[in-house]
Amino acid sequence: MYDWHKRYEARYALDRSRRTVLIEPQSYMNLSGRPVQAFATFYKVPPPRILVVVDDLDLPLGTLRMRAEGSSGGHNGLKSLIDALGPGFPRLRIGIGRGHSPDAIDRVLTPFTESERAVLDAVVERAIGGIEIWLEQGVMQAMNVLNAKGPN
C-alpha cells in the first residue's frame, strides 16, 4: 500500500523501488494536464515515460486499449494532457461503455451495477498486469498483451 500525499492539485504516492510516481489529479478532468505537467517538470520525466490511465465511455465495458501516443479521441482529460505535454505519451483506456443512458454525465455519476462491477474488477486486474509489463518491458509489449483480441 502507498502513502498518499497532496501537491500540485493532485494526490500522489511514490514507489521508490520502481522509481515511479503515481498521480491522481484532483482538478477538474479537463484541467488534469496542469498537475501532471507540474510533476513531470519536477521529476524531469519525459512524456514517453508517463502512462496515463483513463476511463472511456466510447469503449465497451471491460475493453482495454493501450496506445504509445495519439489524439484525445474526444476525451477532455486527454485533451488537457496533450495541451500540457504534447501527444507523445502512452495512454491506457479502460472502457466503461455508455450503459443504458445516452447522457454521458449520467453514466459517469451513476454507480455501476453489480454485474458491471464484476466486469470492471476483472479488467482492473488485467490493466494492472499490463501496467506492470509497461514498467518492465515497455509500451510495445504492454500493447501486445492488452490490445490482444479475446476475452477481456
Short mmCIF file of N, CA and C in Angstrom, two decimals:
data_model
loop_
_atom_site.label_atom_id
_atom_site.label_comp_id
_atom_site.label_asym_id
_atom_site.label_seq_id
_atom_site.Cartn_x
_atom_site.Cartn_y
_atom_site.Cartn_z
N MET A 1 0.84 -1.18 0.00
CA MET A 1 0.00 0.00 0.00
C MET A 1 0.89 1.24 0.00
N TYR A 2 0.36 2.31 -0.50
CA TYR A 2 1.13 3.53 -0.64
C TYR A 2 0.68 4.59 0.35
N ASP A 3 1.62 5.44 0.72
CA ASP A 3 1.30 6.64 1.49
C ASP A 3 1.01 7.75 0.50
N TRP A 4 -0.19 8.26 0.54
CA TRP A 4 -0.61 9.30 -0.40
C TRP A 4 -0.40 10.68 0.21
N HIS A 5 0.03 11.61 -0.64
CA HIS A 5 0.28 13.00 -0.26
C HIS A 5 -0.44 13.91 -1.25
N LYS A 6 -0.44 15.21 -0.98
CA LYS A 6 -1.06 16.17 -1.89
C LYS A 6 -0.05 17.23 -2.31
N ARG A 7 -0.08 17.54 -3.60
CA ARG A 7 0.79 18.57 -4.16
C ARG A 7 0.33 18.84 -5.59
N TYR A 8 0.51 20.05 -6.06
CA TYR A 8 0.20 20.40 -7.46
C TYR A 8 -1.21 19.98 -7.89
N GLU A 9 -2.21 20.20 -7.08
CA GLU A 9 -3.59 19.84 -7.42
C GLU A 9 -3.75 18.35 -7.68
N ALA A 10 -3.02 17.52 -6.93
CA ALA A 10 -3.09 16.08 -7.15
C ALA A 10 -2.78 15.32 -5.86
N ARG A 11 -3.29 14.11 -5.81
CA ARG A 11 -2.82 13.14 -4.82
C ARG A 11 -1.69 12.38 -5.49
N TYR A 12 -0.65 12.06 -4.73
CA TYR A 12 0.45 11.31 -5.33
C TYR A 12 1.06 10.37 -4.29
N ALA A 13 1.68 9.34 -4.80
CA ALA A 13 2.40 8.38 -3.97
C ALA A 13 3.68 8.00 -4.70
N LEU A 14 4.71 7.75 -3.94
CA LEU A 14 6.00 7.34 -4.51
C LEU A 14 6.21 5.85 -4.32
N ASP A 15 6.69 5.20 -5.37
CA ASP A 15 7.12 3.81 -5.29
C ASP A 15 8.62 3.84 -5.61
N ARG A 16 9.40 4.02 -4.59
CA ARG A 16 10.85 4.20 -4.77
C ARG A 16 11.51 2.96 -5.36
N SER A 17 10.99 1.77 -5.08
CA SER A 17 11.60 0.55 -5.61
C SER A 17 11.52 0.50 -7.13
N ARG A 18 10.53 1.17 -7.70
CA ARG A 18 10.37 1.19 -9.17
C ARG A 18 10.66 2.56 -9.76
N ARG A 19 11.07 3.48 -8.89
CA ARG A 19 11.31 4.85 -9.33
C ARG A 19 10.09 5.38 -10.09
N THR A 20 8.93 5.25 -9.43
CA THR A 20 7.65 5.58 -10.04
C THR A 20 6.86 6.51 -9.13
N VAL A 21 6.15 7.44 -9.75
CA VAL A 21 5.23 8.32 -9.04
C VAL A 21 3.83 8.04 -9.57
N LEU A 22 2.91 7.76 -8.67
CA LEU A 22 1.50 7.59 -9.04
C LEU A 22 0.81 8.91 -8.78
N ILE A 23 0.06 9.40 -9.76
CA ILE A 23 -0.57 10.72 -9.65
C ILE A 23 -2.05 10.58 -9.95
N GLU A 24 -2.87 11.16 -9.08
CA GLU A 24 -4.30 11.25 -9.31
C GLU A 24 -4.69 12.73 -9.25
N PRO A 25 -4.83 13.36 -10.43
CA PRO A 25 -5.21 14.78 -10.41
C PRO A 25 -6.50 15.00 -9.64
N GLN A 26 -6.54 16.08 -8.89
CA GLN A 26 -7.73 16.45 -8.12
C GLN A 26 -8.41 17.67 -8.72
N SER A 27 -7.89 18.12 -9.84
CA SER A 27 -8.50 19.24 -10.56
C SER A 27 -9.69 18.70 -11.36
N TYR A 28 -10.39 19.57 -12.03
CA TYR A 28 -11.41 19.11 -12.98
C TYR A 28 -10.71 18.29 -14.05
N MET A 29 -11.42 17.28 -14.58
CA MET A 29 -10.82 16.40 -15.58
C MET A 29 -10.24 17.20 -16.74
N ASN A 30 -10.96 18.21 -17.21
CA ASN A 30 -10.48 18.96 -18.37
C ASN A 30 -9.33 19.92 -18.03
N LEU A 31 -8.85 19.87 -16.79
CA LEU A 31 -7.67 20.63 -16.37
C LEU A 31 -6.58 19.71 -15.82
N SER A 32 -6.68 18.42 -16.07
CA SER A 32 -5.75 17.46 -15.48
C SER A 32 -4.33 17.57 -16.03
N GLY A 33 -4.14 18.24 -17.13
CA GLY A 33 -2.80 18.41 -17.67
C GLY A 33 -1.90 19.23 -16.76
N ARG A 34 -2.46 20.21 -16.06
CA ARG A 34 -1.64 21.08 -15.18
C ARG A 34 -0.91 20.29 -14.11
N PRO A 35 -1.61 19.49 -13.29
CA PRO A 35 -0.87 18.77 -12.25
C PRO A 35 0.10 17.74 -12.81
N VAL A 36 -0.27 17.07 -13.89
CA VAL A 36 0.64 16.07 -14.47
C VAL A 36 1.89 16.77 -15.00
N GLN A 37 1.71 17.89 -15.67
CA GLN A 37 2.86 18.64 -16.17
C GLN A 37 3.75 19.12 -15.03
N ALA A 38 3.14 19.54 -13.92
CA ALA A 38 3.93 20.00 -12.77
C ALA A 38 4.80 18.87 -12.22
N PHE A 39 4.24 17.68 -12.08
CA PHE A 39 5.03 16.54 -11.60
C PHE A 39 6.10 16.15 -12.61
N ALA A 40 5.75 16.14 -13.89
CA ALA A 40 6.71 15.78 -14.93
C ALA A 40 7.90 16.74 -14.92
N THR A 41 7.61 18.01 -14.72
CA THR A 41 8.69 19.01 -14.66
C THR A 41 9.54 18.81 -13.41
N PHE A 42 8.89 18.64 -12.27
CA PHE A 42 9.61 18.49 -11.00
C PHE A 42 10.51 17.26 -11.02
N TYR A 43 9.99 16.12 -11.51
CA TYR A 43 10.76 14.87 -11.51
C TYR A 43 11.55 14.66 -12.80
N LYS A 44 11.45 15.60 -13.74
CA LYS A 44 12.18 15.53 -15.02
C LYS A 44 11.84 14.25 -15.78
N VAL A 45 10.54 13.99 -15.91
CA VAL A 45 10.06 12.80 -16.61
C VAL A 45 9.58 13.20 -17.99
N PRO A 46 10.16 12.61 -19.05
CA PRO A 46 9.70 12.94 -20.40
C PRO A 46 8.36 12.27 -20.69
N PRO A 47 7.55 12.85 -21.56
CA PRO A 47 6.23 12.28 -21.86
C PRO A 47 6.20 10.78 -22.19
N PRO A 48 7.16 10.23 -22.93
CA PRO A 48 7.07 8.79 -23.21
C PRO A 48 7.16 7.90 -21.96
N ARG A 49 7.59 8.48 -20.83
CA ARG A 49 7.69 7.71 -19.57
C ARG A 49 6.51 7.99 -18.65
N ILE A 50 5.48 8.66 -19.18
CA ILE A 50 4.27 8.95 -18.41
C ILE A 50 3.14 8.10 -18.97
N LEU A 51 2.61 7.21 -18.18
CA LEU A 51 1.46 6.41 -18.61
C LEU A 51 0.21 7.01 -18.00
N VAL A 52 -0.71 7.41 -18.86
CA VAL A 52 -1.99 7.97 -18.43
C VAL A 52 -3.05 6.88 -18.53
N VAL A 53 -3.79 6.69 -17.45
CA VAL A 53 -4.87 5.70 -17.43
C VAL A 53 -6.18 6.47 -17.29
N VAL A 54 -7.11 6.23 -18.23
CA VAL A 54 -8.38 6.95 -18.23
C VAL A 54 -9.54 5.98 -18.47
N ASP A 55 -10.71 6.37 -17.96
CA ASP A 55 -11.92 5.64 -18.32
C ASP A 55 -12.39 6.18 -19.66
N ASP A 56 -13.11 5.35 -20.41
CA ASP A 56 -13.54 5.76 -21.74
C ASP A 56 -14.96 5.29 -22.01
N LEU A 57 -15.86 6.24 -22.14
CA LEU A 57 -17.27 5.95 -22.44
C LEU A 57 -17.45 5.28 -23.79
N ASP A 58 -16.57 5.58 -24.74
CA ASP A 58 -16.74 5.11 -26.10
C ASP A 58 -16.18 3.72 -26.35
N LEU A 59 -15.56 3.12 -25.34
CA LEU A 59 -15.14 1.72 -25.44
C LEU A 59 -16.14 0.87 -24.67
N PRO A 60 -16.46 -0.30 -25.19
CA PRO A 60 -17.39 -1.17 -24.47
C PRO A 60 -16.87 -1.51 -23.07
N LEU A 61 -17.78 -1.69 -22.15
CA LEU A 61 -17.43 -2.04 -20.78
C LEU A 61 -16.43 -3.19 -20.76
N GLY A 62 -15.31 -2.98 -20.08
CA GLY A 62 -14.32 -4.03 -19.91
C GLY A 62 -13.24 -4.09 -20.96
N THR A 63 -13.32 -3.26 -22.00
CA THR A 63 -12.31 -3.26 -23.06
C THR A 63 -11.11 -2.44 -22.61
N LEU A 64 -9.92 -2.94 -22.90
CA LEU A 64 -8.69 -2.20 -22.64
C LEU A 64 -8.04 -1.86 -23.97
N ARG A 65 -7.51 -0.64 -24.07
CA ARG A 65 -6.81 -0.25 -25.28
C ARG A 65 -5.63 0.63 -24.89
N MET A 66 -4.43 0.16 -25.24
CA MET A 66 -3.22 0.94 -24.96
C MET A 66 -2.65 1.45 -26.27
N ARG A 67 -2.18 2.70 -26.24
CA ARG A 67 -1.51 3.31 -27.38
C ARG A 67 -0.24 3.99 -26.88
N ALA A 68 0.77 4.05 -27.74
CA ALA A 68 2.03 4.70 -27.37
C ALA A 68 1.90 6.21 -27.40
N GLU A 69 0.99 6.73 -28.22
CA GLU A 69 0.74 8.17 -28.33
C GLU A 69 -0.51 8.34 -29.17
N GLY A 70 -0.92 9.59 -29.38
CA GLY A 70 -2.06 9.81 -30.24
C GLY A 70 -2.91 10.99 -29.86
N SER A 71 -4.13 10.96 -30.36
CA SER A 71 -5.06 12.07 -30.15
C SER A 71 -5.86 11.83 -28.87
N SER A 72 -6.72 12.78 -28.59
CA SER A 72 -7.57 12.67 -27.40
C SER A 72 -8.76 11.77 -27.63
N GLY A 73 -9.14 11.57 -28.88
CA GLY A 73 -10.33 10.78 -29.17
C GLY A 73 -11.58 11.40 -28.55
N GLY A 74 -11.56 12.72 -28.32
CA GLY A 74 -12.70 13.40 -27.74
C GLY A 74 -12.74 13.39 -26.22
N HIS A 75 -11.76 12.77 -25.58
CA HIS A 75 -11.70 12.70 -24.11
C HIS A 75 -11.11 14.00 -23.59
N ASN A 76 -11.87 14.75 -22.79
CA ASN A 76 -11.43 16.07 -22.33
C ASN A 76 -10.20 16.02 -21.44
N GLY A 77 -10.06 14.98 -20.64
CA GLY A 77 -8.87 14.84 -19.82
C GLY A 77 -7.63 14.66 -20.68
N LEU A 78 -7.75 13.83 -21.71
CA LEU A 78 -6.62 13.63 -22.62
C LEU A 78 -6.32 14.91 -23.41
N LYS A 79 -7.35 15.66 -23.77
CA LYS A 79 -7.12 16.95 -24.45
C LYS A 79 -6.25 17.85 -23.58
N SER A 80 -6.57 17.93 -22.30
CA SER A 80 -5.80 18.77 -21.38
C SER A 80 -4.36 18.28 -21.27
N LEU A 81 -4.18 16.97 -21.19
CA LEU A 81 -2.84 16.40 -21.10
C LEU A 81 -2.04 16.64 -22.37
N ILE A 82 -2.68 16.51 -23.52
CA ILE A 82 -1.99 16.78 -24.78
C ILE A 82 -1.59 18.25 -24.87
N ASP A 83 -2.47 19.14 -24.42
CA ASP A 83 -2.13 20.57 -24.40
C ASP A 83 -0.92 20.83 -23.51
N ALA A 84 -0.81 20.10 -22.41
CA ALA A 84 0.28 20.31 -21.45
C ALA A 84 1.57 19.60 -21.84
N LEU A 85 1.46 18.38 -22.39
CA LEU A 85 2.63 17.53 -22.61
C LEU A 85 2.95 17.27 -24.08
N GLY A 86 1.99 17.55 -24.96
CA GLY A 86 2.11 17.10 -26.35
C GLY A 86 1.50 15.71 -26.46
N PRO A 87 1.36 15.17 -27.67
CA PRO A 87 0.67 13.89 -27.85
C PRO A 87 1.53 12.66 -27.57
N GLY A 88 2.82 12.84 -27.26
CA GLY A 88 3.76 11.72 -27.21
C GLY A 88 3.85 10.99 -25.88
N PHE A 89 2.73 10.72 -25.24
CA PHE A 89 2.74 9.93 -24.01
C PHE A 89 1.82 8.72 -24.19
N PRO A 90 2.19 7.58 -23.61
CA PRO A 90 1.31 6.41 -23.71
C PRO A 90 0.05 6.59 -22.87
N ARG A 91 -1.01 5.93 -23.32
CA ARG A 91 -2.26 6.01 -22.58
C ARG A 91 -2.95 4.66 -22.61
N LEU A 92 -3.59 4.35 -21.49
CA LEU A 92 -4.37 3.12 -21.35
C LEU A 92 -5.80 3.54 -21.10
N ARG A 93 -6.67 3.18 -22.03
CA ARG A 93 -8.09 3.48 -21.89
C ARG A 93 -8.80 2.25 -21.36
N ILE A 94 -9.64 2.47 -20.36
CA ILE A 94 -10.44 1.40 -19.78
C ILE A 94 -11.89 1.68 -20.13
N GLY A 95 -12.47 0.81 -20.94
CA GLY A 95 -13.83 1.00 -21.40
C GLY A 95 -14.85 0.85 -20.28
N ILE A 96 -15.69 1.87 -20.14
CA ILE A 96 -16.80 1.78 -19.18
C ILE A 96 -18.14 1.76 -19.92
N GLY A 97 -18.11 1.92 -21.25
CA GLY A 97 -19.34 1.90 -22.03
C GLY A 97 -20.26 3.05 -21.65
N ARG A 98 -21.34 3.15 -22.35
CA ARG A 98 -22.31 4.21 -22.09
C ARG A 98 -23.46 3.76 -21.20
N GLY A 99 -23.52 2.46 -20.91
CA GLY A 99 -24.61 1.98 -20.06
C GLY A 99 -25.95 2.13 -20.75
N HIS A 100 -26.97 2.36 -19.98
CA HIS A 100 -28.32 2.47 -20.52
C HIS A 100 -28.73 3.90 -20.81
N SER A 101 -27.87 4.84 -20.52
CA SER A 101 -28.20 6.25 -20.72
C SER A 101 -27.35 6.84 -21.83
N PRO A 102 -27.97 7.55 -22.76
CA PRO A 102 -27.18 8.22 -23.79
C PRO A 102 -26.44 9.45 -23.25
N ASP A 103 -26.81 9.90 -22.06
CA ASP A 103 -26.21 11.09 -21.47
C ASP A 103 -24.94 10.70 -20.71
N ALA A 104 -23.80 11.24 -21.16
CA ALA A 104 -22.51 10.88 -20.56
C ALA A 104 -22.45 11.22 -19.08
N ILE A 105 -23.01 12.34 -18.68
CA ILE A 105 -22.93 12.75 -17.28
C ILE A 105 -23.64 11.75 -16.38
N ASP A 106 -24.76 11.19 -16.85
CA ASP A 106 -25.45 10.17 -16.07
C ASP A 106 -24.56 8.94 -15.88
N ARG A 107 -23.85 8.57 -16.93
CA ARG A 107 -23.00 7.37 -16.85
C ARG A 107 -21.87 7.55 -15.83
N VAL A 108 -21.21 8.68 -15.88
CA VAL A 108 -20.05 8.86 -15.01
C VAL A 108 -20.43 9.16 -13.57
N LEU A 109 -21.66 9.58 -13.32
CA LEU A 109 -22.08 9.90 -11.96
C LEU A 109 -22.94 8.80 -11.32
N THR A 110 -23.35 7.82 -12.08
CA THR A 110 -24.20 6.75 -11.57
C THR A 110 -23.32 5.56 -11.20
N PRO A 111 -23.53 4.98 -10.03
CA PRO A 111 -22.73 3.80 -9.65
C PRO A 111 -22.93 2.64 -10.64
N PHE A 112 -21.91 1.83 -10.78
CA PHE A 112 -22.01 0.65 -11.63
C PHE A 112 -22.92 -0.38 -10.97
N THR A 113 -23.58 -1.18 -11.80
CA THR A 113 -24.39 -2.28 -11.28
C THR A 113 -23.46 -3.38 -10.76
N GLU A 114 -24.03 -4.33 -10.05
CA GLU A 114 -23.22 -5.45 -9.55
C GLU A 114 -22.53 -6.21 -10.67
N SER A 115 -23.25 -6.48 -11.76
CA SER A 115 -22.65 -7.23 -12.86
C SER A 115 -21.57 -6.39 -13.56
N GLU A 116 -21.79 -5.09 -13.69
CA GLU A 116 -20.76 -4.22 -14.27
C GLU A 116 -19.53 -4.17 -13.36
N ARG A 117 -19.77 -4.13 -12.06
CA ARG A 117 -18.68 -4.09 -11.08
C ARG A 117 -17.79 -5.32 -11.21
N ALA A 118 -18.42 -6.48 -11.41
CA ALA A 118 -17.66 -7.73 -11.57
C ALA A 118 -16.77 -7.66 -12.81
N VAL A 119 -17.32 -7.12 -13.91
CA VAL A 119 -16.53 -6.98 -15.14
C VAL A 119 -15.37 -6.02 -14.89
N LEU A 120 -15.64 -4.91 -14.25
CA LEU A 120 -14.59 -3.92 -14.00
C LEU A 120 -13.53 -4.42 -13.04
N ASP A 121 -13.92 -5.18 -12.03
CA ASP A 121 -12.92 -5.75 -11.12
C ASP A 121 -11.93 -6.62 -11.89
N ALA A 122 -12.45 -7.43 -12.80
CA ALA A 122 -11.58 -8.30 -13.60
C ALA A 122 -10.70 -7.49 -14.55
N VAL A 123 -11.27 -6.46 -15.18
CA VAL A 123 -10.49 -5.68 -16.13
C VAL A 123 -9.44 -4.83 -15.42
N VAL A 124 -9.71 -4.38 -14.22
CA VAL A 124 -8.71 -3.63 -13.46
C VAL A 124 -7.51 -4.54 -13.16
N GLU A 125 -7.76 -5.77 -12.81
CA GLU A 125 -6.65 -6.72 -12.57
C GLU A 125 -5.83 -6.90 -13.85
N ARG A 126 -6.51 -7.02 -14.98
CA ARG A 126 -5.82 -7.16 -16.26
C ARG A 126 -5.03 -5.89 -16.59
N ALA A 127 -5.61 -4.73 -16.30
CA ALA A 127 -4.92 -3.46 -16.55
C ALA A 127 -3.66 -3.36 -15.69
N ILE A 128 -3.76 -3.77 -14.44
CA ILE A 128 -2.59 -3.74 -13.55
C ILE A 128 -1.48 -4.61 -14.13
N GLY A 129 -1.84 -5.79 -14.63
CA GLY A 129 -0.84 -6.65 -15.27
C GLY A 129 -0.19 -5.97 -16.46
N GLY A 130 -0.99 -5.27 -17.26
CA GLY A 130 -0.45 -4.55 -18.41
C GLY A 130 0.45 -3.40 -18.00
N ILE A 131 0.10 -2.73 -16.93
CA ILE A 131 0.93 -1.64 -16.42
C ILE A 131 2.27 -2.19 -15.93
N GLU A 132 2.23 -3.34 -15.28
CA GLU A 132 3.48 -3.99 -14.84
C GLU A 132 4.37 -4.28 -16.05
N ILE A 133 3.77 -4.79 -17.13
CA ILE A 133 4.54 -5.07 -18.35
C ILE A 133 5.11 -3.77 -18.91
N TRP A 134 4.30 -2.71 -18.92
CA TRP A 134 4.78 -1.42 -19.41
C TRP A 134 5.98 -0.95 -18.61
N LEU A 135 5.91 -1.07 -17.28
CA LEU A 135 7.02 -0.63 -16.43
C LEU A 135 8.28 -1.44 -16.70
N GLU A 136 8.13 -2.74 -16.90
CA GLU A 136 9.29 -3.64 -17.00
C GLU A 136 9.81 -3.81 -18.43
N GLN A 137 8.89 -3.79 -19.43
CA GLN A 137 9.30 -4.16 -20.79
C GLN A 137 9.00 -3.11 -21.84
N GLY A 138 8.18 -2.12 -21.49
CA GLY A 138 7.89 -1.05 -22.44
C GLY A 138 6.51 -1.12 -23.04
N VAL A 139 6.19 -0.07 -23.78
CA VAL A 139 4.83 0.11 -24.29
C VAL A 139 4.46 -0.93 -25.35
N MET A 140 5.38 -1.30 -26.22
CA MET A 140 5.01 -2.25 -27.29
C MET A 140 4.60 -3.60 -26.71
N GLN A 141 5.34 -4.09 -25.73
CA GLN A 141 5.00 -5.38 -25.13
C GLN A 141 3.66 -5.28 -24.39
N ALA A 142 3.45 -4.18 -23.70
CA ALA A 142 2.17 -4.00 -23.00
C ALA A 142 1.02 -3.92 -23.99
N MET A 143 1.23 -3.23 -25.11
CA MET A 143 0.19 -3.15 -26.14
C MET A 143 -0.13 -4.54 -26.70
N ASN A 144 0.89 -5.35 -26.92
CA ASN A 144 0.67 -6.71 -27.44
C ASN A 144 -0.22 -7.53 -26.53
N VAL A 145 -0.07 -7.35 -25.23
CA VAL A 145 -0.87 -8.11 -24.27
C VAL A 145 -2.26 -7.49 -24.11
N LEU A 146 -2.31 -6.19 -23.86
CA LEU A 146 -3.58 -5.55 -23.54
C LEU A 146 -4.52 -5.40 -24.73
N ASN A 147 -3.96 -5.21 -25.92
CA ASN A 147 -4.79 -5.00 -27.10
C ASN A 147 -5.13 -6.29 -27.84
N ALA A 148 -4.66 -7.42 -27.31
CA ALA A 148 -4.93 -8.71 -27.97
C ALA A 148 -6.43 -8.98 -27.99
N LYS A 149 -6.86 -9.56 -29.10
CA LYS A 149 -8.27 -9.97 -29.20
C LYS A 149 -8.51 -11.14 -28.27
N GLY A 150 -9.70 -11.23 -27.76
CA GLY A 150 -10.02 -12.33 -26.87
C GLY A 150 -10.83 -11.81 -25.70
N PRO A 151 -11.09 -12.65 -24.70
CA PRO A 151 -11.90 -12.22 -23.58
C PRO A 151 -11.21 -11.13 -22.79
N ASN A 152 -11.99 -10.12 -22.40
CA ASN A 152 -11.46 -9.02 -21.58
C ASN A 152 -11.80 -9.21 -20.15
#
